[in-house]
Amino acid sequence: MTDLPEYYFRVRENGAAVFRVDTENRHRRIEMDQIAVVNIRNGEIRPHGERSLSETDMAAIRDWMTARGALLARREIDDIHRTIDHLNLTAQWAQARASDAQLEEVTDALLLAMHDLRSVLVRKKSDRLAREAGDGAAGGEG
């Protein structure tokens, strides 16, 4: 049997159920014993049942939470890059291939979504520029 990790994390909506993996039992079967539940959003680590978690358990869980957070952040930005591609493909479709009926079906929803997105992006960019101008002014006074 290949070397298995000591812990298995069953991903859930906001985190994971954490299992300790055991292959050193008399039947040589893989056994998974749930030891905790973790919530990525609020950082909570709850022992499962009446268990207490060792420092090794806690370190493994924290390491997983850090790695998982980084993975989710990479996926999120990748999704945004894919959205940009989809917007470009949608523009090409609307210009070259869409029928009047298809355009009628999607135009209002697309215009509202793009207007909402544009408003958010313009406001956020303005906030960033204002902060940068404020930081530059504060830095020049010292």
mmCIF file of N, CA and C in Angstrom:
data_model
loop_
_atom_site.group_PDB
_atom_site.id
_atom_site.type_symbol
_atom_site.label_atom_id
_atom_site.label_comp_id
_atom_site.label_asym_id
_atom_site.label_seq_id
_atom_site.Cartn_x
_atom_site.Cartn_y
_atom_site.Cartn_z
ATOM 1 N N MET A 1 0.842 -1.171 0.000
ATOM 2 C CA MET A 1 0.000 0.000 0.000
ATOM 3 C C MET A 1 0.892 1.240 0.000
ATOM 4 N N THR A 2 0.488 2.262 -0.739
ATOM 5 C CA THR A 2 1.269 3.496 -0.771
ATOM 6 C C THR A 2 1.130 4.225 0.560
ATOM 7 N N ASP A 3 2.079 5.095 0.821
ATOM 8 C CA ASP A 3 2.010 5.891 2.038
ATOM 9 C C ASP A 3 0.876 6.892 1.924
ATOM 10 N N LEU A 4 -0.029 6.837 2.862
ATOM 11 C CA LEU A 4 -1.152 7.763 2.881
ATOM 12 C C LEU A 4 -0.840 8.900 3.845
ATOM 13 N N PRO A 5 -1.479 10.047 3.641
ATOM 14 C CA PRO A 5 -1.263 11.141 4.588
ATOM 15 C C PRO A 5 -1.845 10.781 5.951
ATOM 16 N N GLU A 6 -1.364 11.433 6.972
ATOM 17 C CA GLU A 6 -1.851 11.177 8.327
ATOM 18 C C GLU A 6 -3.256 11.733 8.531
ATOM 19 N N TYR A 7 -3.595 12.766 7.754
ATOM 20 C CA TYR A 7 -4.905 13.409 7.879
ATOM 21 C C TYR A 7 -5.580 13.485 6.522
ATOM 22 N N TYR A 8 -6.909 13.411 6.564
ATOM 23 C CA TYR A 8 -7.721 13.587 5.367
ATOM 24 C C TYR A 8 -8.725 14.688 5.672
ATOM 25 N N PHE A 9 -8.890 15.623 4.714
ATOM 26 C CA PHE A 9 -9.809 16.738 4.883
ATOM 27 C C PHE A 9 -10.926 16.597 3.865
ATOM 28 N N ARG A 10 -12.136 16.310 4.353
ATOM 29 C CA ARG A 10 -13.300 16.220 3.467
ATOM 30 C C ARG A 10 -13.872 17.627 3.349
ATOM 31 N N VAL A 11 -13.683 18.215 2.184
ATOM 32 C CA VAL A 11 -14.075 19.598 1.965
ATOM 33 C C VAL A 11 -15.586 19.743 2.081
ATOM 34 N N ARG A 12 -15.977 20.813 2.771
ATOM 35 C CA ARG A 12 -17.390 21.187 2.909
ATOM 36 C C ARG A 12 -17.538 22.621 2.446
ATOM 37 N N GLU A 13 -18.754 23.105 2.462
ATOM 38 C CA GLU A 13 -19.048 24.462 1.986
ATOM 39 C C GLU A 13 -18.114 25.511 2.583
ATOM 40 N N ASN A 14 -17.951 25.532 3.884
ATOM 41 C CA ASN A 14 -17.164 26.586 4.539
ATOM 42 C C ASN A 14 -15.871 26.077 5.152
ATOM 43 N N GLY A 15 -15.464 24.865 4.867
ATOM 44 C CA GLY A 15 -14.260 24.329 5.492
ATOM 45 C C GLY A 15 -14.099 22.856 5.204
ATOM 46 N N ALA A 16 -13.999 22.072 6.294
ATOM 47 C CA ALA A 16 -13.790 20.642 6.093
ATOM 48 C C ALA A 16 -14.071 19.864 7.365
ATOM 49 N N ALA A 17 -14.363 18.591 7.180
ATOM 50 C CA ALA A 17 -14.340 17.620 8.271
ATOM 51 C C ALA A 17 -12.941 17.011 8.231
ATOM 52 N N VAL A 18 -12.315 16.894 9.397
ATOM 53 C CA VAL A 18 -10.936 16.411 9.467
ATOM 54 C C VAL A 18 -10.923 14.990 10.014
ATOM 55 N N PHE A 19 -10.226 14.114 9.330
ATOM 56 C CA PHE A 19 -10.118 12.719 9.734
ATOM 57 C C PHE A 19 -8.651 12.362 9.950
ATOM 58 N N ARG A 20 -8.404 11.539 10.934
ATOM 59 C CA ARG A 20 -7.073 10.944 11.101
ATOM 60 C C ARG A 20 -7.123 9.623 10.348
ATOM 61 N N VAL A 21 -6.125 9.380 9.508
ATOM 62 C CA VAL A 21 -6.073 8.172 8.681
ATOM 63 C C VAL A 21 -5.235 7.128 9.407
ATOM 64 N N ASP A 22 -5.772 5.920 9.484
ATOM 65 C CA ASP A 22 -5.061 4.830 10.162
ATOM 66 C C ASP A 22 -5.006 3.623 9.242
ATOM 67 N N THR A 23 -3.790 3.183 8.921
ATOM 68 C CA THR A 23 -3.623 1.950 8.142
ATOM 69 C C THR A 23 -2.896 0.897 8.969
ATOM 70 N N GLU A 24 -2.517 1.250 10.168
ATOM 71 C CA GLU A 24 -1.751 0.346 11.038
ATOM 72 C C GLU A 24 -2.671 -0.418 11.978
ATOM 73 N N ASN A 25 -3.759 -0.952 11.452
ATOM 74 C CA ASN A 25 -4.664 -1.736 12.283
ATOM 75 C C ASN A 25 -4.525 -3.209 11.921
ATOM 76 N N ARG A 26 -5.115 -4.047 12.697
ATOM 77 C CA ARG A 26 -4.907 -5.487 12.515
ATOM 78 C C ARG A 26 -5.457 -6.021 11.198
ATOM 79 N N HIS A 27 -6.438 -5.328 10.611
ATOM 80 C CA HIS A 27 -7.016 -5.792 9.354
ATOM 81 C C HIS A 27 -6.331 -5.176 8.130
ATOM 82 N N ARG A 28 -5.385 -4.264 8.358
ATOM 83 C CA ARG A 28 -4.650 -3.567 7.289
ATOM 84 C C ARG A 28 -5.603 -2.816 6.361
ATOM 85 N N ARG A 29 -6.709 -2.353 6.916
ATOM 86 C CA ARG A 29 -7.662 -1.559 6.159
ATOM 87 C C ARG A 29 -7.414 -0.085 6.449
ATOM 88 N N ILE A 30 -7.878 0.723 5.546
ATOM 89 C CA ILE A 30 -7.816 2.165 5.790
ATOM 90 C C ILE A 30 -9.002 2.513 6.689
ATOM 91 N N GLU A 31 -8.692 3.105 7.812
ATOM 92 C CA GLU A 31 -9.738 3.592 8.713
ATOM 93 C C GLU A 31 -9.567 5.088 8.857
ATOM 94 N N MET A 32 -10.686 5.786 8.822
ATOM 95 C CA MET A 32 -10.651 7.233 8.982
ATOM 96 C C MET A 32 -11.521 7.592 10.177
ATOM 97 N N ASP A 33 -10.911 8.251 11.137
ATOM 98 C CA ASP A 33 -11.569 8.620 12.375
ATOM 99 C C ASP A 33 -11.726 10.139 12.399
ATOM 100 N N GLN A 34 -12.972 10.619 12.392
ATOM 101 C CA GLN A 34 -13.166 12.070 12.382
ATOM 102 C C GLN A 34 -12.700 12.667 13.699
ATOM 103 N N ILE A 35 -11.860 13.707 13.584
ATOM 104 C CA ILE A 35 -11.324 14.334 14.797
ATOM 105 C C ILE A 35 -11.766 15.790 14.965
ATOM 106 N N ALA A 36 -12.188 16.438 13.879
ATOM 107 C CA ALA A 36 -12.545 17.853 13.996
ATOM 108 C C ALA A 36 -13.368 18.305 12.798
ATOM 109 N N VAL A 37 -13.925 19.504 12.964
ATOM 110 C CA VAL A 37 -14.590 20.221 11.889
ATOM 111 C C VAL A 37 -13.973 21.612 11.871
ATOM 112 N N VAL A 38 -13.607 22.096 10.686
ATOM 113 C CA VAL A 38 -13.004 23.420 10.584
ATOM 114 C C VAL A 38 -13.855 24.321 9.699
ATOM 115 N N ASN A 39 -13.845 25.608 10.034
ATOM 116 C CA ASN A 39 -14.548 26.613 9.264
ATOM 117 C C ASN A 39 -13.508 27.593 8.743
ATOM 118 N N ILE A 40 -13.327 27.607 7.440
ATOM 119 C CA ILE A 40 -12.325 28.468 6.807
ATOM 120 C C ILE A 40 -12.683 29.941 6.993
ATOM 121 N N ARG A 41 -13.963 30.267 6.892
ATOM 122 C CA ARG A 41 -14.371 31.675 6.924
ATOM 123 C C ARG A 41 -14.064 32.353 8.247
ATOM 124 N N ASN A 42 -14.329 31.657 9.353
ATOM 125 C CA ASN A 42 -14.095 32.311 10.647
ATOM 126 C C ASN A 42 -12.887 31.751 11.394
ATOM 127 N N GLY A 43 -12.203 30.760 10.807
ATOM 128 C CA GLY A 43 -10.997 30.208 11.415
ATOM 129 C C GLY A 43 -11.259 29.253 12.571
ATOM 130 N N GLU A 44 -12.502 28.882 12.786
ATOM 131 C CA GLU A 44 -12.858 28.020 13.918
ATOM 132 C C GLU A 44 -12.432 26.570 13.666
ATOM 133 N N ILE A 45 -11.854 25.962 14.699
ATOM 134 C CA ILE A 45 -11.501 24.540 14.684
ATOM 135 C C ILE A 45 -12.221 23.909 15.867
ATOM 136 N N ARG A 46 -13.194 23.031 15.583
ATOM 137 C CA ARG A 46 -13.965 22.384 16.643
ATOM 138 C C ARG A 46 -13.626 20.903 16.695
ATOM 139 N N PRO A 47 -13.147 20.425 17.845
ATOM 140 C CA PRO A 47 -12.921 18.984 17.981
ATOM 141 C C PRO A 47 -14.239 18.236 17.781
ATOM 142 N N HIS A 48 -14.159 17.063 17.197
ATOM 143 C CA HIS A 48 -15.347 16.239 16.956
ATOM 144 C C HIS A 48 -15.670 15.436 18.213
ATOM 145 N N GLY A 49 -16.900 15.520 18.644
ATOM 146 C CA GLY A 49 -17.326 14.763 19.828
ATOM 147 C C GLY A 49 -16.585 15.218 21.073
ATOM 148 N N GLU A 50 -16.113 14.253 21.841
ATOM 149 C CA GLU A 50 -15.419 14.542 23.103
ATOM 150 C C GLU A 50 -13.904 14.555 22.942
ATOM 151 N N ARG A 51 -13.431 14.677 21.733
ATOM 152 C CA ARG A 51 -11.994 14.617 21.471
ATOM 153 C C ARG A 51 -11.278 15.874 21.931
ATOM 154 N N SER A 52 -9.997 15.686 22.184
ATOM 155 C CA SER A 52 -9.117 16.846 22.332
ATOM 156 C C SER A 52 -8.050 16.696 21.258
ATOM 157 N N LEU A 53 -7.678 17.807 20.673
ATOM 158 C CA LEU A 53 -6.726 17.789 19.563
ATOM 159 C C LEU A 53 -5.320 18.043 20.078
ATOM 160 N N SER A 54 -4.381 17.267 19.575
ATOM 161 C CA SER A 54 -2.983 17.446 19.950
ATOM 162 C C SER A 54 -2.405 18.647 19.208
ATOM 163 N N GLU A 55 -1.233 19.083 19.616
ATOM 164 C CA GLU A 55 -0.554 20.169 18.901
ATOM 165 C C GLU A 55 -0.233 19.750 17.466
ATOM 166 N N THR A 56 0.081 18.474 17.276
ATOM 167 C CA THR A 56 0.338 17.957 15.922
ATOM 168 C C THR A 56 -0.928 18.060 15.079
ATOM 169 N N ASP A 57 -2.072 17.675 15.668
ATOM 170 C CA ASP A 57 -3.356 17.799 14.973
ATOM 171 C C ASP A 57 -3.614 19.252 14.591
ATOM 172 N N MET A 58 -3.455 20.143 15.574
ATOM 173 C CA MET A 58 -3.731 21.564 15.352
ATOM 174 C C MET A 58 -2.803 22.139 14.279
ATOM 175 N N ALA A 59 -1.534 21.766 14.309
ATOM 176 C CA ALA A 59 -0.582 22.271 13.310
ATOM 177 C C ALA A 59 -0.972 21.796 11.919
ATOM 178 N N ALA A 60 -1.346 20.529 11.782
ATOM 179 C CA ALA A 60 -1.753 19.990 10.476
ATOM 180 C C ALA A 60 -3.014 20.695 9.978
ATOM 181 N N ILE A 61 -3.941 20.938 10.880
ATOM 182 C CA ILE A 61 -5.190 21.606 10.499
ATOM 183 C C ILE A 61 -4.903 23.047 10.084
ATOM 184 N N ARG A 62 -4.097 23.752 10.845
ATOM 185 C CA ARG A 62 -3.758 25.137 10.484
ATOM 186 C C ARG A 62 -3.024 25.195 9.143
ATOM 187 N N ASP A 63 -2.107 24.268 8.922
ATOM 188 C CA ASP A 63 -1.396 24.218 7.635
ATOM 189 C C ASP A 63 -2.377 24.007 6.492
ATOM 190 N N TRP A 64 -3.327 23.088 6.680
ATOM 191 C CA TRP A 64 -4.325 22.832 5.643
ATOM 192 C C TRP A 64 -5.173 24.080 5.403
ATOM 193 N N MET A 65 -5.571 24.747 6.482
ATOM 194 C CA MET A 65 -6.405 25.945 6.344
ATOM 195 C C MET A 65 -5.667 27.040 5.566
ATOM 196 N N THR A 66 -4.389 27.198 5.833
ATOM 197 C CA THR A 66 -3.589 28.190 5.110
ATOM 198 C C THR A 66 -3.497 27.826 3.633
ATOM 199 N N ALA A 67 -3.187 26.569 3.351
ATOM 200 C CA ALA A 67 -3.073 26.111 1.960
ATOM 201 C C ALA A 67 -4.423 26.206 1.249
ATOM 202 N N ARG A 68 -5.487 25.850 1.932
ATOM 203 C CA ARG A 68 -6.829 25.892 1.334
ATOM 204 C C ARG A 68 -7.222 27.326 1.017
ATOM 205 N N GLY A 69 -6.940 28.241 1.942
ATOM 206 C CA GLY A 69 -7.242 29.648 1.700
ATOM 207 C C GLY A 69 -6.519 30.175 0.475
ATOM 208 N N ALA A 70 -5.250 29.808 0.336
ATOM 209 C CA ALA A 70 -4.465 30.241 -0.829
ATOM 210 C C ALA A 70 -5.040 29.644 -2.114
ATOM 211 N N LEU A 71 -5.422 28.370 -2.082
ATOM 212 C CA LEU A 71 -6.012 27.722 -3.254
ATOM 213 C C LEU A 71 -7.315 28.405 -3.650
ATOM 214 N N LEU A 72 -8.176 28.694 -2.679
ATOM 215 C CA LEU A 72 -9.454 29.341 -2.980
ATOM 216 C C LEU A 72 -9.235 30.742 -3.549
ATOM 217 N N ALA A 73 -8.239 31.458 -3.035
ATOM 218 C CA ALA A 73 -7.935 32.791 -3.564
ATOM 219 C C ALA A 73 -7.453 32.699 -5.013
ATOM 220 N N ARG A 74 -6.593 31.705 -5.312
ATOM 221 C CA ARG A 74 -6.129 31.523 -6.698
ATOM 222 C C ARG A 74 -7.301 31.168 -7.611
ATOM 223 N N ARG A 75 -8.185 30.297 -7.135
ATOM 224 C CA ARG A 75 -9.343 29.919 -7.954
ATOM 225 C C ARG A 75 -10.251 31.113 -8.211
ATOM 226 N N GLU A 76 -10.427 31.944 -7.198
ATOM 227 C CA GLU A 76 -11.302 33.101 -7.343
ATOM 228 C C GLU A 76 -10.782 34.041 -8.433
ATOM 229 N N ILE A 77 -9.496 34.365 -8.396
ATOM 230 C CA ILE A 77 -8.944 35.270 -9.408
ATOM 231 C C ILE A 77 -8.949 34.600 -10.781
ATOM 232 N N ASP A 78 -8.735 33.281 -10.825
ATOM 233 C CA ASP A 78 -8.807 32.565 -12.096
ATOM 234 C C ASP A 78 -10.224 32.635 -12.668
ATOM 235 N N ASP A 79 -11.229 32.532 -11.798
ATOM 236 C CA ASP A 79 -12.623 32.668 -12.244
ATOM 237 C C ASP A 79 -12.871 34.047 -12.854
ATOM 238 N N ILE A 80 -12.280 35.076 -12.269
ATOM 239 C CA ILE A 80 -12.453 36.431 -12.792
ATOM 240 C C ILE A 80 -11.799 36.554 -14.174
ATOM 241 N N HIS A 81 -10.603 35.976 -14.331
ATOM 242 C CA HIS A 81 -9.963 35.994 -15.653
ATOM 243 C C HIS A 81 -10.811 35.249 -16.682
ATOM 244 N N ARG A 82 -11.424 34.151 -16.270
ATOM 245 C CA ARG A 82 -12.320 33.428 -17.178
ATOM 246 C C ARG A 82 -13.542 34.284 -17.516
ATOM 247 N N THR A 83 -14.023 35.055 -16.552
ATOM 248 C CA THR A 83 -15.163 35.939 -16.803
ATOM 249 C C THR A 83 -14.815 36.974 -17.863
ATOM 250 N N ILE A 84 -13.612 37.510 -17.800
ATOM 251 C CA ILE A 84 -13.171 38.466 -18.829
ATOM 252 C C ILE A 84 -13.204 37.796 -20.202
ATOM 253 N N ASP A 85 -12.690 36.570 -20.279
ATOM 254 C CA ASP A 85 -12.744 35.827 -21.550
ATOM 255 C C ASP A 85 -14.189 35.633 -22.002
ATOM 256 N N HIS A 86 -15.068 35.280 -21.074
ATOM 257 C CA HIS A 86 -16.479 35.067 -21.426
ATOM 258 C C HIS A 86 -17.122 36.357 -21.921
ATOM 259 N N LEU A 87 -16.782 37.480 -21.302
ATOM 260 C CA LEU A 87 -17.326 38.754 -21.776
ATOM 261 C C LEU A 87 -16.865 39.035 -23.208
ATOM 262 N N ASN A 88 -15.597 38.787 -23.478
ATOM 263 C CA ASN A 88 -15.096 38.973 -24.843
ATOM 264 C C ASN A 88 -15.789 38.039 -25.825
ATOM 265 N N LEU A 89 -15.951 36.773 -25.449
ATOM 266 C CA LEU A 89 -16.638 35.810 -26.319
ATOM 267 C C LEU A 89 -18.103 36.196 -26.516
ATOM 268 N N THR A 90 -18.714 36.754 -25.459
ATOM 269 C CA THR A 90 -20.108 37.194 -25.553
ATOM 270 C C THR A 90 -20.234 38.361 -26.517
ATOM 271 N N ALA A 91 -19.288 39.302 -26.463
ATOM 272 C CA ALA A 91 -19.306 40.424 -27.400
ATOM 273 C C ALA A 91 -19.185 39.924 -28.838
ATOM 274 N N GLN A 92 -18.291 38.984 -29.060
ATOM 275 C CA GLN A 92 -18.112 38.430 -30.402
ATOM 276 C C GLN A 92 -19.372 37.701 -30.856
ATOM 277 N N TRP A 93 -19.970 36.940 -29.945
ATOM 278 C CA TRP A 93 -21.218 36.225 -30.269
ATOM 279 C C TRP A 93 -22.310 37.220 -30.631
ATOM 280 N N ALA A 94 -22.470 38.288 -29.823
ATOM 281 C CA ALA A 94 -23.522 39.275 -30.069
ATOM 282 C C ALA A 94 -23.315 39.966 -31.415
ATOM 283 N N GLN A 95 -22.068 40.232 -31.749
ATOM 284 C CA GLN A 95 -21.774 40.927 -32.998
ATOM 285 C C GLN A 95 -21.918 40.014 -34.210
ATOM 286 N N ALA A 96 -21.491 38.751 -34.098
ATOM 287 C CA ALA A 96 -21.351 37.914 -35.290
ATOM 288 C C ALA A 96 -22.418 36.841 -35.461
ATOM 289 N N ARG A 97 -22.960 36.332 -34.357
ATOM 290 C CA ARG A 97 -23.787 35.137 -34.513
ATOM 291 C C ARG A 97 -25.172 35.211 -33.885
ATOM 292 N N ALA A 98 -25.401 36.098 -32.962
ATOM 293 C CA ALA A 98 -26.659 36.094 -32.213
ATOM 294 C C ALA A 98 -27.831 36.514 -33.089
ATOM 295 N N SER A 99 -28.925 35.809 -32.897
ATOM 296 C CA SER A 99 -30.148 36.188 -33.599
ATOM 297 C C SER A 99 -30.840 37.303 -32.807
ATOM 298 N N ASP A 100 -31.784 37.963 -33.448
ATOM 299 C CA ASP A 100 -32.545 39.005 -32.760
ATOM 300 C C ASP A 100 -33.245 38.436 -31.530
ATOM 301 N N ALA A 101 -33.794 37.242 -31.651
ATOM 302 C CA ALA A 101 -34.504 36.624 -30.529
ATOM 303 C C ALA A 101 -33.538 36.322 -29.373
ATOM 304 N N GLN A 102 -32.354 35.826 -29.708
ATOM 305 C CA GLN A 102 -31.360 35.556 -28.658
ATOM 306 C C GLN A 102 -30.934 36.842 -27.967
ATOM 307 N N LEU A 103 -30.686 37.884 -28.743
ATOM 308 C CA LEU A 103 -30.302 39.165 -28.151
ATOM 309 C C LEU A 103 -31.419 39.724 -27.277
ATOM 310 N N GLU A 104 -32.635 39.601 -27.731
ATOM 311 C CA GLU A 104 -33.777 40.072 -26.944
ATOM 312 C C GLU A 104 -33.844 39.355 -25.600
ATOM 313 N N GLU A 105 -33.510 38.076 -25.622
ATOM 314 C CA GLU A 105 -33.571 37.265 -24.391
ATOM 315 C C GLU A 105 -32.537 37.697 -23.350
ATOM 316 N N VAL A 106 -31.360 38.137 -23.779
ATOM 317 C CA VAL A 106 -30.266 38.375 -22.829
ATOM 318 C C VAL A 106 -29.843 39.832 -22.662
ATOM 319 N N THR A 107 -30.255 40.710 -23.555
ATOM 320 C CA THR A 107 -29.720 42.073 -23.545
ATOM 321 C C THR A 107 -29.954 42.809 -22.235
ATOM 322 N N ASP A 108 -31.173 42.844 -21.736
ATOM 323 C CA ASP A 108 -31.455 43.607 -20.514
ATOM 324 C C ASP A 108 -30.663 43.070 -19.322
ATOM 325 N N ALA A 109 -30.636 41.757 -19.168
ATOM 326 C CA ALA A 109 -29.902 41.160 -18.041
ATOM 327 C C ALA A 109 -28.406 41.461 -18.152
ATOM 328 N N LEU A 110 -27.856 41.358 -19.364
ATOM 329 C CA LEU A 110 -26.437 41.664 -19.559
ATOM 330 C C LEU A 110 -26.143 43.140 -19.294
ATOM 331 N N LEU A 111 -26.993 44.027 -19.817
ATOM 332 C CA LEU A 111 -26.758 45.456 -19.607
ATOM 333 C C LEU A 111 -26.812 45.817 -18.120
ATOM 334 N N LEU A 112 -27.766 45.278 -17.390
ATOM 335 C CA LEU A 112 -27.856 45.559 -15.954
ATOM 336 C C LEU A 112 -26.645 45.007 -15.200
ATOM 337 N N ALA A 113 -26.258 43.786 -15.516
ATOM 338 C CA ALA A 113 -25.101 43.181 -14.839
ATOM 339 C C ALA A 113 -23.830 43.967 -15.156
ATOM 340 N N MET A 114 -23.655 44.360 -16.406
ATOM 341 C CA MET A 114 -22.455 45.119 -16.776
ATOM 342 C C MET A 114 -22.475 46.512 -16.164
ATOM 343 N N HIS A 115 -23.645 47.148 -16.086
ATOM 344 C CA HIS A 115 -23.750 48.457 -15.456
ATOM 345 C C HIS A 115 -23.394 48.358 -13.974
ATOM 346 N N ASP A 116 -23.919 47.337 -13.309
ATOM 347 C CA ASP A 116 -23.617 47.117 -11.888
ATOM 348 C C ASP A 116 -22.119 46.904 -11.694
ATOM 349 N N LEU A 117 -21.528 46.034 -12.500
ATOM 350 C CA LEU A 117 -20.092 45.755 -12.414
ATOM 351 C C LEU A 117 -19.277 47.014 -12.683
ATOM 352 N N ARG A 118 -19.643 47.752 -13.722
ATOM 353 C CA ARG A 118 -18.917 48.982 -14.048
ATOM 354 C C ARG A 118 -18.981 49.965 -12.883
ATOM 355 N N SER A 119 -20.157 50.127 -12.282
ATOM 356 C CA SER A 119 -20.307 51.050 -11.141
ATOM 357 C C SER A 119 -19.399 50.657 -9.986
ATOM 358 N N VAL A 120 -19.360 49.381 -9.666
ATOM 359 C CA VAL A 120 -18.506 48.895 -8.579
ATOM 360 C C VAL A 120 -17.037 49.119 -8.912
ATOM 361 N N LEU A 121 -16.633 48.762 -10.126
ATOM 362 C CA LEU A 121 -15.229 48.903 -10.519
ATOM 363 C C LEU A 121 -14.785 50.368 -10.524
ATOM 364 N N VAL A 122 -15.626 51.264 -11.037
ATOM 365 C CA VAL A 122 -15.276 52.685 -11.069
ATOM 366 C C VAL A 122 -15.150 53.228 -9.646
ATOM 367 N N ARG A 123 -16.096 52.885 -8.791
ATOM 368 C CA ARG A 123 -16.043 53.350 -7.388
ATOM 369 C C ARG A 123 -14.792 52.825 -6.680
ATOM 370 N N LYS A 124 -14.475 51.536 -6.858
ATOM 371 C CA LYS A 124 -13.292 50.943 -6.218
ATOM 372 C C LYS A 124 -12.005 51.576 -6.756
ATOM 373 N N LYS A 125 -11.945 51.822 -8.063
ATOM 374 C CA LYS A 125 -10.749 52.446 -8.637
ATOM 375 C C LYS A 125 -10.596 53.863 -8.099
ATOM 376 N N SER A 126 -11.690 54.598 -8.014
ATOM 377 C CA SER A 126 -11.655 55.956 -7.475
ATOM 378 C C SER A 126 -11.166 55.940 -6.019
ATOM 379 N N ASP A 127 -11.654 54.982 -5.230
ATOM 380 C CA ASP A 127 -11.206 54.852 -3.834
ATOM 381 C C ASP A 127 -9.708 54.579 -3.767
ATOM 382 N N ARG A 128 -9.217 53.685 -4.638
ATOM 383 C CA ARG A 128 -7.780 53.364 -4.644
ATOM 384 C C ARG A 128 -6.948 54.581 -5.021
ATOM 385 N N LEU A 129 -7.389 55.300 -6.053
ATOM 386 C CA LEU A 129 -6.652 56.486 -6.487
ATOM 387 C C LEU A 129 -6.641 57.562 -5.400
ATOM 388 N N ALA A 130 -7.760 57.719 -4.703
ATOM 389 C CA ALA A 130 -7.827 58.704 -3.625
ATOM 390 C C ALA A 130 -6.887 58.314 -2.483
ATOM 391 N N ARG A 131 -6.846 57.026 -2.156
ATOM 392 C CA ARG A 131 -5.945 56.561 -1.101
ATOM 393 C C ARG A 131 -4.482 56.762 -1.509
ATOM 394 N N GLU A 132 -4.165 56.431 -2.759
ATOM 395 C CA GLU A 132 -2.796 56.606 -3.248
ATOM 396 C C GLU A 132 -2.409 58.081 -3.231
ATOM 397 N N ALA A 133 -3.316 58.964 -3.619
ATOM 398 C CA ALA A 133 -3.028 60.397 -3.590
ATOM 399 C C ALA A 133 -2.841 60.864 -2.157
ATOM 400 N N GLY A 134 -3.627 60.334 -1.256
ATOM 401 C CA GLY A 134 -3.488 60.661 0.167
ATOM 402 C C GLY A 134 -2.198 60.147 0.743
ATOM 403 N N ASP A 135 -1.799 58.937 0.376
ATOM 404 C CA ASP A 135 -0.533 58.365 0.849
ATOM 405 C C ASP A 135 0.648 59.157 0.314
ATOM 406 N N GLY A 136 0.564 59.581 -0.949
ATOM 407 C CA GLY A 136 1.644 60.351 -1.550
ATOM 408 C C GLY A 136 1.791 61.702 -0.881
ATOM 409 N N ALA A 137 0.647 62.345 -0.583
ATOM 410 C CA ALA A 137 0.692 63.654 0.072
ATOM 411 C C ALA A 137 1.254 63.533 1.491
ATOM 412 N N ALA A 138 0.837 62.478 2.193
ATOM 413 C CA ALA A 138 1.314 62.292 3.560
ATOM 414 C C ALA A 138 2.800 61.964 3.562
ATOM 415 N N GLY A 139 3.246 61.212 2.566
ATOM 416 C CA GLY A 139 4.653 60.820 2.515
ATOM 417 C C GLY A 139 5.557 62.001 2.189
ATOM 418 N N GLY A 140 5.046 62.998 1.431
ATOM 419 C CA GLY A 140 5.875 64.126 1.036
ATOM 420 C C GLY A 140 6.038 65.185 2.133
ATOM 421 N N GLU A 141 5.190 65.116 3.172
ATOM 422 C CA GLU A 141 5.235 66.138 4.216
ATOM 423 C C GLU A 141 6.319 65.880 5.237
ATOM 424 N N GLY A 142 6.710 64.602 5.393
ATOM 425 C CA GLY A 142 7.587 64.175 6.475
ATOM 426 C C GLY A 142 8.921 64.716 6.369
#
